[in-house]
Structures are given as structure tokens and as C-alpha cells.
């Protein structure tokens, strides 16, 4: 259990409840940038960060101003490829240090419901979720996997597999009414330029007077940088309107809101005359909690890492993070080799779980890719066939999670100038 203790000198226990949203706020706002464009860091981060909300409860003055932040929905096929169009691993980490969240968008953005061959098998769905969680965990400074999933192409077949891979919530391409329906089927306002420009309304989908408990989620595939562009002007008008809606606003990445909602539902409070204890199950993604108290002694100290606001007889305490952030990876895999595509002889036998290859261009016409694992007295071929032209993609050839890792002494690949980097992932 994750636990928070707070002690004070008192003669009577105060009244305590968990606030509906962090900081005692009445409604929440989230922004998701789909597909991991490089403009997420270059344009969206500074644009959102020029708008603020206060960490003080509604009606309380003197709060600390916090910048608007969002979430980057990425798929590892395109992360860290050297392409100027997509985010690099270091840029993902930079976003997270600025308060943004990394959202899982599948490994290769596969699956749709409108093409005859767009459907994925259960094995393909598991592979997409498993490897996206593993690679994204390795890409993050926390080494933890995301807990929020953005359905590629709105393909909802992923939904039944999310929980098996540590994903507790999901948002789809668009919906009738943005907000909270079920945690694995969150609706969003579709604000791509091609759609938004037709609506000709910067405030489309926004409540003019937010209601208590309301949660609005916007999403786009990118924002335009030029201040004179219609898209940039619409975003400025929209974000400025949200900022002016009042002090009931909490702006946070989608998984932070989900984590708070889950924690608030199950938090156990033990209230005594001289203190309180809050506990959360370790199975949940970690979250701070805001407690609203009446009858708290005036000299009760602010706990380390917490914030405390008062107004009249009411106090609001926001705890530090309770529990661990996000989720443990679905498997403790280790990348034991990252370098040029070449034949490998491992110093000792290793259990190979998968191989990734970075392709940056068109291979020779006669080229066939082969990846052969050397085993005791035999070999196992992971792939043998031609490659389509691709510029900046991490191709994946996996054993886990649908087969067992192979105990191998070496790896023999065929090579081509278009294949620039190879990664070998093993099961310790």
C-alpha cells in the first residue's frame, strides 16, 4: 500500500473528504497531440505553456501559477529514427520534464475498421501493446510504461487487451461528447485543421460554463507555429478562453486525470484527533490527492512535499505523489546490443525476445532480409523476405509475447545500406 501520514496537535478530529479533482478544482482540461510530430516540442509545448492556472482551490487567492501541459501520443515505430518530422527519445524526456505525459499509440499505429485487411488478430494486438510498452519504458527516464492508450485510427479492438499490459485508460479518435464515459473509451474534440477550419468556431466543443465534474479533452495531430496562421489564432483564442473561465480549472495530461479519479475512488482515510493517514493500493498508478478539511487546527504544519491552503474554516491539502508513477513494463527486457547491422556472437547464450532494425530508405532491388538466430546445433529464422521502401522506421521482429524467447549464441543478419541500426532485446 502507498501511504501518507500527517500529524498535528488537536483535540477533535476534523471533517475530511477527497476533492473531486486535484487542487480542489471543479473541472479538468486535457490536450493530446497524436502521432508524435516534432512540433509537439517545438510548437505545442511553448504554446500551451504561455497559459496558466492556479494551484489554489476555487475562490482562494495567492496560488502558484502552473502552465498548461499536454500529452504526446507516440508509436515507437517512429520514435528516435533521426527523422526531423518525429520526436526523438531525448525530446520525449524533455517533454516529460516539462510536465507533459507520454501516451501509448501502439507500436506501429496498426489496425483500422474500414479496410478489408485492416483488422488485427489477437496475437497482433498483443504484440503491438507488449512492444510499445517495453520500448516506451526504455525510452523514459522513469523506466516505467505509460498507462493511457490512444487508439490508432480509432480502432477499438485494442480495448479488451489494455489491462493485460498495464494500460488503464484509452481515448478514441473522436466522439459525440468529449469527457468521461468509461476510462477505456474517452471522447475527444477533433481539432485537426481540416476539420476545425470547416467548423469555423475556435470554441467548438467547449462548455461556456463548465459544470462540476466536467472533463474536456482536445486532440490534434499538430499545431501551426506561425502566429498569423488561422490555426495558431484559433488555438490562441481557445486556450485564452479556457484560461479566463475561472479558477475552477485543472489542466493536466489525460493519464494524470485518470490516475487521480481512480485514486480518489479507492483512497482509504483514517482520521484521528491528532492526524490522518491516507492509503492507496500499489496496483494503481500513483497520484497526489487533494483533501478538503473542516476543523483543522490553525497551527497544523504543512507536511513536506505537500501544499496547504486555507479559507475560513476550510483547508485544502494536496499530498505528494502517492505510489509509483505509471506502470511497470510488461516484461523486464534488456537491449543488449544497439549498433550497426552485423553478425553477432554473444559472450554467453541469451534469450532473444525480439530484434529491431532502423530502416532509412529503399533497399537494393535484389535484397532479402534474413535474421537467423544461432542456437545449439541449429538456427532459427525470424524473418526471410524482401522489404518495402521506408524512411525512418523501427522494424520489429518479435518472439515475445506470442512465442517463447529463444536461447541463442549469435545472430546472423543480411545487410543493406538502408538498414542503419540494429537492436537486440533479450529476456534476463
Tab-separated table of C-alpha atoms in Angstrom:
chain	number	residue	atom	x	y	z
A	1	UNK	CA	0.000	0.000	0.000
A	2	UNK	CA	1.089	3.586	-0.697
A	3	UNK	CA	0.714	5.621	2.486
A	4	UNK	CA	0.693	9.288	3.524
A	5	UNK	CA	0.721	10.349	7.190
A	6	UNK	CA	0.049	13.822	8.569
A	7	UNK	CA	0.232	14.649	12.262
A	8	UNK	CA	-0.771	17.745	14.261
A	9	UNK	CA	-1.761	18.713	17.787
A	10	UNK	CA	-5.507	18.716	18.197
A	11	UNK	CA	-8.405	17.865	20.453
A	12	UNK	CA	-11.020	16.860	17.867
A	13	UNK	CA	-10.872	15.069	14.534
A	14	UNK	CA	-11.604	17.305	11.524
A	15	UNK	CA	-14.086	16.502	8.774
A	16	UNK	CA	-12.175	15.225	5.736
A	17	UNK	CA	-13.125	14.275	2.185
A	18	UNK	CA	-11.184	13.690	-1.018
A	19	UNK	CA	-11.726	16.516	-3.511
A	20	UNK	CA	-13.214	15.541	-6.917
A	21	UNK	CA	-10.159	16.894	-8.769
A	22	UNK	CA	-6.589	17.813	-7.834
A	23	UNK	CA	-6.138	21.146	-6.021
A	24	UNK	CA	-9.848	21.076	-5.180
A	25	UNK	CA	-10.711	22.140	-8.727
A	26	UNK	CA	-14.167	21.645	-10.200
A	27	UNK	CA	-13.341	20.662	-13.814
A	28	UNK	CA	-10.428	19.365	-15.882
A	29	UNK	CA	-8.942	20.050	-19.307
A	30	UNK	CA	-6.502	17.879	-21.288
A	31	UNK	CA	-4.787	18.153	-24.679
A	32	UNK	CA	-3.453	15.191	-26.673
A	33	UNK	CA	-1.090	15.531	-29.657
A	34	UNK	CA	-1.370	12.374	-31.761
A	35	UNK	CA	1.391	10.562	-33.710
A	36	UNK	CA	4.408	12.233	-32.073
A	37	UNK	CA	5.235	15.049	-34.512
A	38	UNK	CA	8.383	17.054	-33.731
A	39	UNK	CA	6.154	20.126	-33.498
A	40	UNK	CA	4.870	18.761	-30.168
A	41	UNK	CA	8.056	20.027	-28.530
A	42	UNK	CA	8.800	22.935	-30.856
A	43	UNK	CA	5.296	24.422	-31.089
A	44	UNK	CA	2.701	22.825	-28.796
A	45	UNK	CA	4.739	22.853	-25.577
A	46	UNK	CA	5.573	26.593	-25.634
A	47	UNK	CA	2.110	27.498	-26.923
A	48	UNK	CA	0.341	25.716	-24.076
A	49	UNK	CA	2.928	26.912	-21.550
A	50	UNK	CA	2.012	30.532	-22.262
A	51	UNK	CA	-1.325	29.927	-20.490
A	52	UNK	CA	-1.709	29.295	-16.762
A	53	UNK	CA	-3.971	28.098	-13.988
A	54	UNK	CA	-3.521	28.389	-10.226
A	55	UNK	CA	-2.895	25.539	-7.804
A	56	UNK	CA	-5.146	27.246	-5.243
A	57	UNK	CA	-8.698	25.949	-4.722
A	58	UNK	CA	-11.526	27.947	-6.312
A	59	UNK	CA	-12.077	31.241	-4.528
A	60	UNK	CA	-8.724	31.132	-2.712
A	61	UNK	CA	-6.126	33.771	-3.601
A	62	UNK	CA	-2.352	33.538	-3.586
A	63	UNK	CA	-1.899	30.306	-5.501
A	64	UNK	CA	1.102	29.319	-7.574
A	65	UNK	CA	0.618	29.685	-11.324
A	66	UNK	CA	1.182	26.481	-13.295
A	67	UNK	CA	1.500	26.262	-17.103
A	68	UNK	CA	-0.896	24.352	-19.325
A	69	UNK	CA	0.558	20.965	-20.308
A	70	UNK	CA	-0.497	18.115	-22.578
A	71	UNK	CA	0.216	14.569	-23.657
A	72	UNK	CA	2.223	13.225	-26.604
A	73	UNK	CA	0.707	10.095	-28.178
A	74	UNK	CA	3.630	8.285	-29.820
A	75	UNK	CA	4.306	4.949	-31.508
A	76	UNK	CA	7.864	3.518	-31.280
A	77	UNK	CA	7.994	2.696	-34.993
A	78	UNK	CA	8.676	6.427	-35.490
A	79	UNK	CA	10.423	7.462	-32.254
A	80	UNK	CA	14.182	8.027	-32.346
A	81	UNK	CA	14.629	7.488	-36.087
A	82	UNK	CA	16.572	10.659	-36.874
A	83	UNK	CA	13.676	11.992	-38.928
A	84	UNK	CA	13.091	15.732	-38.404
A	85	UNK	CA	9.344	15.103	-38.629
A	86	UNK	CA	9.076	12.972	-35.464
A	87	UNK	CA	10.180	13.161	-31.844
A	88	UNK	CA	13.500	11.749	-30.710
A	89	UNK	CA	13.897	9.858	-27.430
A	90	UNK	CA	15.660	12.811	-25.775
A	91	UNK	CA	12.796	15.071	-26.846
A	92	UNK	CA	10.255	12.764	-25.209
A	93	UNK	CA	12.225	13.063	-21.993
A	94	UNK	CA	12.330	16.841	-22.394
A	95	UNK	CA	8.540	16.923	-22.708
A	96	UNK	CA	8.120	14.852	-19.553
A	97	UNK	CA	10.469	17.092	-17.582
A	98	UNK	CA	8.200	19.995	-18.586
A	99	UNK	CA	5.176	18.221	-17.074
A	100	UNK	CA	3.865	16.540	-20.219
A	101	UNK	CA	2.900	12.857	-20.405
A	102	UNK	CA	3.860	10.158	-22.895
A	103	UNK	CA	0.791	8.326	-24.217
A	104	UNK	CA	0.890	4.911	-25.920
A	105	UNK	CA	-0.331	4.958	-29.549
A	106	UNK	CA	0.587	1.346	-30.372
A	107	UNK	CA	3.917	0.125	-31.704
A	108	UNK	CA	3.300	0.776	-35.410
A	109	UNK	CA	-0.085	2.567	-35.443
A	110	UNK	CA	-1.739	-0.564	-36.855
A	111	UNK	CA	-5.376	-1.529	-37.206
A	112	UNK	CA	-8.494	0.035	-38.657
A	113	UNK	CA	-12.116	-0.902	-39.183
A	114	UNK	CA	-12.667	0.388	-42.728
A	115	UNK	CA	-10.221	-1.674	-44.839
A	116	UNK	CA	-10.650	-5.415	-45.561
A	117	UNK	CA	-7.136	-6.123	-44.279
A	118	UNK	CA	-7.246	-3.504	-41.511
A	119	UNK	CA	-8.350	-5.873	-38.745
A	120	UNK	CA	-5.684	-7.262	-36.407
A	121	UNK	CA	-5.640	-10.710	-34.837
A	122	UNK	CA	-5.464	-11.064	-31.047
A	123	UNK	CA	-1.794	-12.053	-31.428
A	124	UNK	CA	-1.066	-8.902	-33.426
A	125	UNK	CA	-2.860	-6.742	-30.879
A	126	UNK	CA	-0.844	-8.292	-28.049
A	127	UNK	CA	2.422	-7.749	-29.934
A	128	UNK	CA	1.572	-4.087	-30.586
A	129	UNK	CA	0.780	-3.446	-26.930
A	130	UNK	CA	3.626	-5.509	-25.479
A	131	UNK	CA	6.409	-3.955	-27.536
A	132	UNK	CA	5.110	-0.404	-27.379
A	133	UNK	CA	5.049	-0.654	-23.584
A	134	UNK	CA	8.530	-2.205	-23.424
A	135	UNK	CA	10.198	0.263	-25.792
A	136	UNK	CA	8.489	3.331	-24.340
A	137	UNK	CA	9.532	2.312	-20.819
A	138	UNK	CA	13.134	2.033	-22.007
A	139	UNK	CA	12.845	5.477	-23.623
A	140	UNK	CA	11.721	7.234	-20.442
A	141	UNK	CA	13.833	8.409	-17.532
A	142	UNK	CA	11.413	6.701	-15.131
A	143	UNK	CA	11.751	3.348	-16.977
A	144	UNK	CA	8.006	2.944	-16.480
A	145	UNK	CA	5.368	2.226	-19.128
A	146	UNK	CA	2.519	4.624	-19.975
A	147	UNK	CA	-0.925	3.928	-18.551
A	148	UNK	CA	-3.002	5.728	-21.188
A	149	UNK	CA	-3.647	4.415	-24.707
A	150	UNK	CA	-4.744	6.385	-27.759
A	151	UNK	CA	-6.475	4.030	-30.198
A	152	UNK	CA	-4.704	4.076	-33.604
A	153	UNK	CA	-7.259	5.099	-36.223
A	154	UNK	CA	-9.899	4.808	-33.501
A	155	UNK	CA	-9.525	1.002	-33.715
A	156	UNK	CA	-11.338	-0.221	-30.615
A	157	UNK	CA	-10.317	-3.897	-30.891
A	158	UNK	CA	-7.379	-2.998	-28.616
A	159	UNK	CA	-9.759	-2.231	-25.748
A	160	UNK	CA	-10.145	-5.755	-24.347
A	161	UNK	CA	-6.350	-6.228	-24.170
A	162	UNK	CA	-5.335	-2.962	-22.478
A	163	UNK	CA	-5.379	-4.052	-18.845
A	164	UNK	CA	-3.107	-7.046	-19.500
A	165	UNK	CA	-0.333	-4.614	-20.430
A	166	UNK	CA	-0.747	-2.035	-17.669
A	167	UNK	CA	-2.941	0.355	-19.658
A	168	UNK	CA	-5.858	1.598	-17.569
A	169	UNK	CA	-7.479	4.115	-19.919
A	170	UNK	CA	-7.915	4.885	-23.603
A	171	UNK	CA	-9.161	7.687	-25.827
A	172	UNK	CA	-10.528	7.349	-29.319
A	173	UNK	CA	-10.222	9.428	-32.435
A	174	UNK	CA	-13.330	11.469	-31.717
A	175	UNK	CA	-16.712	11.178	-30.110
A	176	UNK	CA	-20.113	12.755	-29.720
A	177	UNK	CA	-19.473	14.383	-26.380
A	178	UNK	CA	-15.924	14.814	-25.036
A	179	UNK	CA	-15.416	13.758	-21.463
A	180	UNK	CA	-15.653	10.790	-19.184
A	181	UNK	CA	-17.813	7.890	-20.350
A	182	UNK	CA	-15.693	4.885	-19.436
A	183	UNK	CA	-11.984	5.144	-18.714
A	184	UNK	CA	-11.119	2.953	-21.699
A	185	UNK	CA	-13.362	4.896	-24.101
A	186	UNK	CA	-12.769	8.615	-23.563
A	187	UNK	CA	-14.217	11.026	-26.122
A	188	UNK	CA	-12.222	13.933	-27.543
A	189	UNK	CA	-12.740	17.139	-29.527
A	190	UNK	CA	-11.283	16.603	-33.019
A	191	UNK	CA	-9.228	19.743	-33.736
A	192	UNK	CA	-7.219	18.853	-36.828
A	193	UNK	CA	-7.074	21.820	-39.169
A	194	UNK	CA	-9.044	20.134	-41.962
A	195	UNK	CA	-11.969	19.583	-39.582
A	196	UNK	CA	-11.647	22.622	-37.328
A	197	UNK	CA	-11.447	25.123	-40.185
A	198	UNK	CA	-14.809	23.903	-41.510
A	199	UNK	CA	-16.442	24.408	-38.122
A	200	UNK	CA	-15.103	27.995	-38.112
A	201	UNK	CA	-15.538	28.112	-34.327
A	202	UNK	CA	-12.457	28.381	-32.072
A	203	UNK	CA	-14.576	27.289	-29.102
A	204	UNK	CA	-16.230	24.238	-30.648
A	205	UNK	CA	-16.869	21.536	-28.051
A	206	UNK	CA	-16.071	23.803	-25.093
A	207	UNK	CA	-18.595	24.460	-22.334
A	208	UNK	CA	-19.276	28.165	-21.935
A	209	UNK	CA	-19.883	27.495	-18.246
A	210	UNK	CA	-18.054	24.321	-17.112
A	211	UNK	CA	-20.080	22.121	-14.796
A	212	UNK	CA	-18.657	20.489	-11.651
A	213	UNK	CA	-17.020	17.187	-12.525
A	214	UNK	CA	-16.724	18.008	-16.238
A	215	UNK	CA	-13.629	16.898	-18.178
A	216	UNK	CA	-12.847	18.236	-21.660
A	217	UNK	CA	-10.242	16.527	-23.868
A	218	UNK	CA	-8.956	18.149	-27.071
A	219	UNK	CA	-6.772	16.402	-29.624
A	220	UNK	CA	-4.918	17.272	-32.797
A	221	UNK	CA	-2.110	15.906	-34.950
A	222	UNK	CA	-0.188	19.158	-34.571
A	223	UNK	CA	-0.391	22.911	-34.084
A	224	UNK	CA	0.896	25.524	-36.513
A	225	UNK	CA	3.754	27.777	-35.407
A	226	UNK	CA	3.136	30.923	-37.457
A	227	UNK	CA	1.255	33.488	-35.315
A	228	UNK	CA	-0.505	34.743	-38.439
A	229	UNK	CA	-1.909	31.318	-39.395
A	230	UNK	CA	-5.646	30.705	-38.819
A	231	UNK	CA	-4.816	27.527	-36.866
A	232	UNK	CA	-2.484	29.349	-34.465
A	233	UNK	CA	-5.030	32.133	-33.963
A	234	UNK	CA	-7.789	29.618	-33.201
A	235	UNK	CA	-5.629	27.856	-30.624
A	236	UNK	CA	-4.771	31.199	-29.016
A	237	UNK	CA	-8.428	32.143	-28.801
A	238	UNK	CA	-9.398	28.713	-27.452
A	239	UNK	CA	-6.683	28.497	-24.795
A	240	UNK	CA	-7.216	32.114	-23.771
A	241	UNK	CA	-10.929	31.447	-23.317
A	242	UNK	CA	-10.179	28.384	-21.167
A	243	UNK	CA	-7.710	30.375	-19.062
A	244	UNK	CA	-10.361	33.057	-18.460
A	245	UNK	CA	-13.081	30.592	-17.452
A	246	UNK	CA	-12.128	30.996	-13.816
A	247	UNK	CA	-10.202	29.379	-11.028
A	248	UNK	CA	-12.055	26.056	-11.130
A	249	UNK	CA	-9.759	24.766	-13.898
A	250	UNK	CA	-7.216	21.964	-13.573
A	251	UNK	CA	-5.152	21.455	-16.760
A	252	UNK	CA	-3.305	18.129	-16.798
A	253	UNK	CA	-2.349	15.282	-19.153
A	254	UNK	CA	-5.029	12.641	-19.600
A	255	UNK	CA	-3.271	9.911	-17.544
A	256	UNK	CA	-2.835	12.306	-14.616
A	257	UNK	CA	-6.584	12.956	-14.546
A	258	UNK	CA	-7.349	9.234	-14.828
A	259	UNK	CA	-4.887	8.392	-12.051
A	260	UNK	CA	-6.469	10.991	-9.777
A	261	UNK	CA	-10.016	9.796	-10.479
A	262	UNK	CA	-9.021	6.211	-9.701
A	263	UNK	CA	-7.138	7.168	-6.549
A	264	UNK	CA	-9.987	9.359	-5.290
A	265	UNK	CA	-12.441	6.461	-5.636
A	266	UNK	CA	-10.468	3.963	-3.577
A	267	UNK	CA	-8.420	6.067	-1.137
A	268	UNK	CA	-8.859	4.974	2.476
A	269	UNK	CA	-8.776	7.699	5.130
A	270	UNK	CA	-8.060	7.109	8.798
A	271	UNK	CA	-8.909	10.314	10.659
A	272	UNK	CA	-7.919	10.959	14.276
A	273	UNK	CA	-7.913	13.998	16.518
A	274	UNK	CA	-4.159	14.457	16.049
A	275	UNK	CA	-3.655	13.398	12.443
A	276	UNK	CA	-4.723	11.346	9.479
A	277	UNK	CA	-3.442	8.547	7.276
A	278	UNK	CA	-4.217	8.070	3.579
A	279	UNK	CA	-3.586	4.728	1.873
A	280	UNK	CA	-3.826	3.656	-1.770
A	281	UNK	CA	-3.334	0.197	-3.298
A	282	UNK	CA	0.030	-0.225	-5.039
A	283	UNK	CA	-1.767	-1.722	-8.038
A	284	UNK	CA	-2.902	1.739	-9.156
A	285	UNK	CA	-0.785	4.330	-10.971
A	286	UNK	CA	0.492	6.810	-8.406
A	287	UNK	CA	-1.215	10.156	-7.907
A	288	UNK	CA	-1.265	13.016	-5.431
A	289	UNK	CA	-4.581	13.617	-3.687
A	290	UNK	CA	-6.274	16.783	-2.503
A	291	UNK	CA	-8.086	16.573	0.825
A	292	UNK	CA	-10.696	19.109	1.902
A	293	UNK	CA	-10.826	19.548	5.682
A	294	UNK	CA	-13.025	21.403	8.139
A	295	UNK	CA	-11.921	21.869	11.735
A	296	UNK	CA	-8.178	21.566	11.087
A	297	UNK	CA	-6.155	23.189	13.900
A	298	UNK	CA	-4.743	26.566	12.878
A	299	UNK	CA	-1.206	25.522	13.793
A	300	UNK	CA	-1.230	22.241	11.829
A	301	UNK	CA	2.073	22.159	9.908
A	302	UNK	CA	2.302	21.711	6.141
A	303	UNK	CA	3.806	18.249	5.504
A	304	UNK	CA	6.997	18.025	3.415
A	305	UNK	CA	6.226	17.998	-0.303
A	306	UNK	CA	2.587	18.997	0.220
A	307	UNK	CA	0.714	22.268	-0.314
A	308	UNK	CA	-1.811	23.687	2.134
A	309	UNK	CA	-4.366	26.433	1.530
A	310	UNK	CA	-6.916	27.825	3.966
A	311	UNK	CA	-10.006	29.970	3.737
A	312	UNK	CA	-12.141	30.460	6.811
A	313	UNK	CA	-12.740	27.106	8.479
A	314	UNK	CA	-11.870	25.118	5.346
A	315	UNK	CA	-8.422	23.851	4.392
A	316	UNK	CA	-7.181	22.019	1.311
A	317	UNK	CA	-4.122	19.800	1.467
A	318	UNK	CA	-2.561	18.385	-1.702
A	319	UNK	CA	-0.285	15.451	-0.925
A	320	UNK	CA	2.908	14.471	-2.722
A	321	UNK	CA	2.700	11.626	-5.238
A	322	UNK	CA	1.311	8.518	-3.540
A	323	UNK	CA	2.620	5.298	-5.060
A	324	UNK	CA	4.720	4.790	-8.178
A	325	UNK	CA	4.107	6.696	-11.405
A	326	UNK	CA	2.601	4.919	-14.401
A	327	UNK	CA	3.019	1.120	-14.770
A	328	UNK	CA	5.738	-1.499	-14.631
A	329	UNK	CA	6.768	-2.721	-18.116
A	330	UNK	CA	5.043	-5.961	-19.189
A	331	UNK	CA	8.441	-7.692	-19.189
A	332	UNK	CA	11.883	-6.777	-17.881
A	333	UNK	CA	13.586	-6.908	-21.272
A	334	UNK	CA	17.071	-5.543	-21.847
A	335	UNK	CA	18.552	-4.145	-25.046
A	336	UNK	CA	21.973	-5.847	-25.087
A	337	UNK	CA	23.087	-4.544	-28.472
A	338	UNK	CA	22.440	-1.293	-30.330
A	339	UNK	CA	24.692	-0.558	-33.271
A	340	UNK	CA	25.437	-1.331	-36.906
A	341	UNK	CA	23.686	-4.260	-38.563
A	342	UNK	CA	26.251	-7.050	-38.423
A	343	UNK	CA	26.775	-10.635	-37.367
A	344	UNK	CA	26.872	-11.052	-33.586
A	345	UNK	CA	28.380	-13.685	-31.335
A	346	UNK	CA	27.104	-13.324	-27.801
A	347	UNK	CA	29.639	-13.783	-24.947
A	348	UNK	CA	27.165	-16.187	-23.365
A	349	UNK	CA	23.823	-17.618	-24.530
A	350	UNK	CA	20.971	-15.114	-24.222
A	351	UNK	CA	17.202	-15.446	-24.505
A	352	UNK	CA	16.357	-13.296	-27.517
A	353	UNK	CA	12.875	-11.752	-27.295
A	354	UNK	CA	12.997	-9.621	-30.426
A	355	UNK	CA	15.108	-7.623	-32.861
A	356	UNK	CA	14.551	-4.084	-34.126
A	357	UNK	CA	16.048	-2.649	-37.322
A	358	UNK	CA	16.120	1.024	-38.279
A	359	UNK	CA	15.356	1.394	-41.974
A	360	UNK	CA	16.155	4.702	-43.652
A	361	UNK	CA	15.500	4.312	-47.354
A	362	UNK	CA	14.964	1.820	-50.146
A	363	UNK	CA	16.945	-1.408	-50.149
A	364	UNK	CA	18.705	-2.878	-53.190
A	365	UNK	CA	16.216	-4.448	-55.655
A	366	UNK	CA	17.557	-7.951	-55.078
A	367	UNK	CA	17.826	-7.637	-51.277
A	368	UNK	CA	16.081	-10.092	-48.950
A	369	UNK	CA	16.149	-9.513	-45.228
A	370	UNK	CA	17.095	-12.523	-43.146
A	371	UNK	CA	17.563	-12.654	-39.390
A	372	UNK	CA	18.849	-16.031	-38.219
A	373	UNK	CA	19.396	-16.830	-34.553
A	374	UNK	CA	22.212	-19.281	-33.903
A	375	UNK	CA	21.206	-21.877	-31.343
A	376	UNK	CA	22.852	-25.024	-30.022
A	377	UNK	CA	23.368	-27.127	-33.126
A	378	UNK	CA	20.750	-25.308	-35.231
A	379	UNK	CA	19.371	-21.908	-36.224
A	380	UNK	CA	16.019	-20.158	-36.075
A	381	UNK	CA	14.980	-17.663	-38.745
A	382	UNK	CA	12.962	-14.687	-37.508
A	383	UNK	CA	12.306	-13.280	-40.975
A	384	UNK	CA	13.223	-14.038	-44.574
A	385	UNK	CA	11.854	-11.825	-47.339
A	386	UNK	CA	12.033	-8.508	-49.200
A	387	UNK	CA	11.462	-5.107	-47.599
A	388	UNK	CA	9.240	-2.303	-48.795
A	389	UNK	CA	10.790	1.174	-49.074
A	390	UNK	CA	10.616	3.061	-45.778
A	391	UNK	CA	12.304	6.174	-44.473
A	392	UNK	CA	12.826	6.346	-40.739
A	393	UNK	CA	11.036	3.351	-39.199
A	394	UNK	CA	11.994	0.861	-36.492
A	395	UNK	CA	11.027	-2.524	-37.946
A	396	UNK	CA	10.188	-5.123	-35.293
A	397	UNK	CA	10.752	-8.887	-35.485
A	398	UNK	CA	9.401	-10.329	-32.261
A	399	UNK	CA	9.156	-13.621	-30.427
A	400	UNK	CA	7.533	-12.366	-27.216
A	401	UNK	CA	4.736	-12.153	-26.242
A	402	UNK	CA	3.196	-14.761	-28.564
A	403	UNK	CA	6.095	-17.241	-28.507
A	404	UNK	CA	8.928	-18.049	-26.133
A	405	UNK	CA	12.234	-16.223	-26.214
A	406	UNK	CA	14.949	-18.247	-27.976
A	407	UNK	CA	18.195	-19.177	-26.224
A	408	UNK	CA	20.773	-18.095	-28.799
A	409	UNK	CA	24.534	-17.832	-29.096
A	410	UNK	CA	24.528	-15.439	-32.050
A	411	UNK	CA	22.585	-13.541	-34.703
A	412	UNK	CA	23.275	-13.528	-38.444
A	413	UNK	CA	21.523	-10.742	-40.409
A	414	UNK	CA	21.703	-9.880	-44.076
A	415	UNK	CA	22.785	-6.281	-44.560
A	416	UNK	CA	21.880	-3.352	-46.778
A	417	UNK	CA	22.849	0.349	-46.638
A	418	UNK	CA	19.209	1.251	-45.943
A	419	UNK	CA	19.367	-0.684	-42.654
A	420	UNK	CA	21.452	1.539	-40.402
A	421	UNK	CA	20.953	0.296	-36.836
A	422	UNK	CA	20.076	-2.964	-35.100
A	423	UNK	CA	18.823	-3.578	-31.577
A	424	UNK	CA	18.734	-6.974	-29.861
A	425	UNK	CA	16.313	-7.317	-26.948
A	426	UNK	CA	16.718	-10.195	-24.513
A	427	UNK	CA	14.902	-11.667	-21.548
A	428	UNK	CA	17.208	-11.715	-18.486
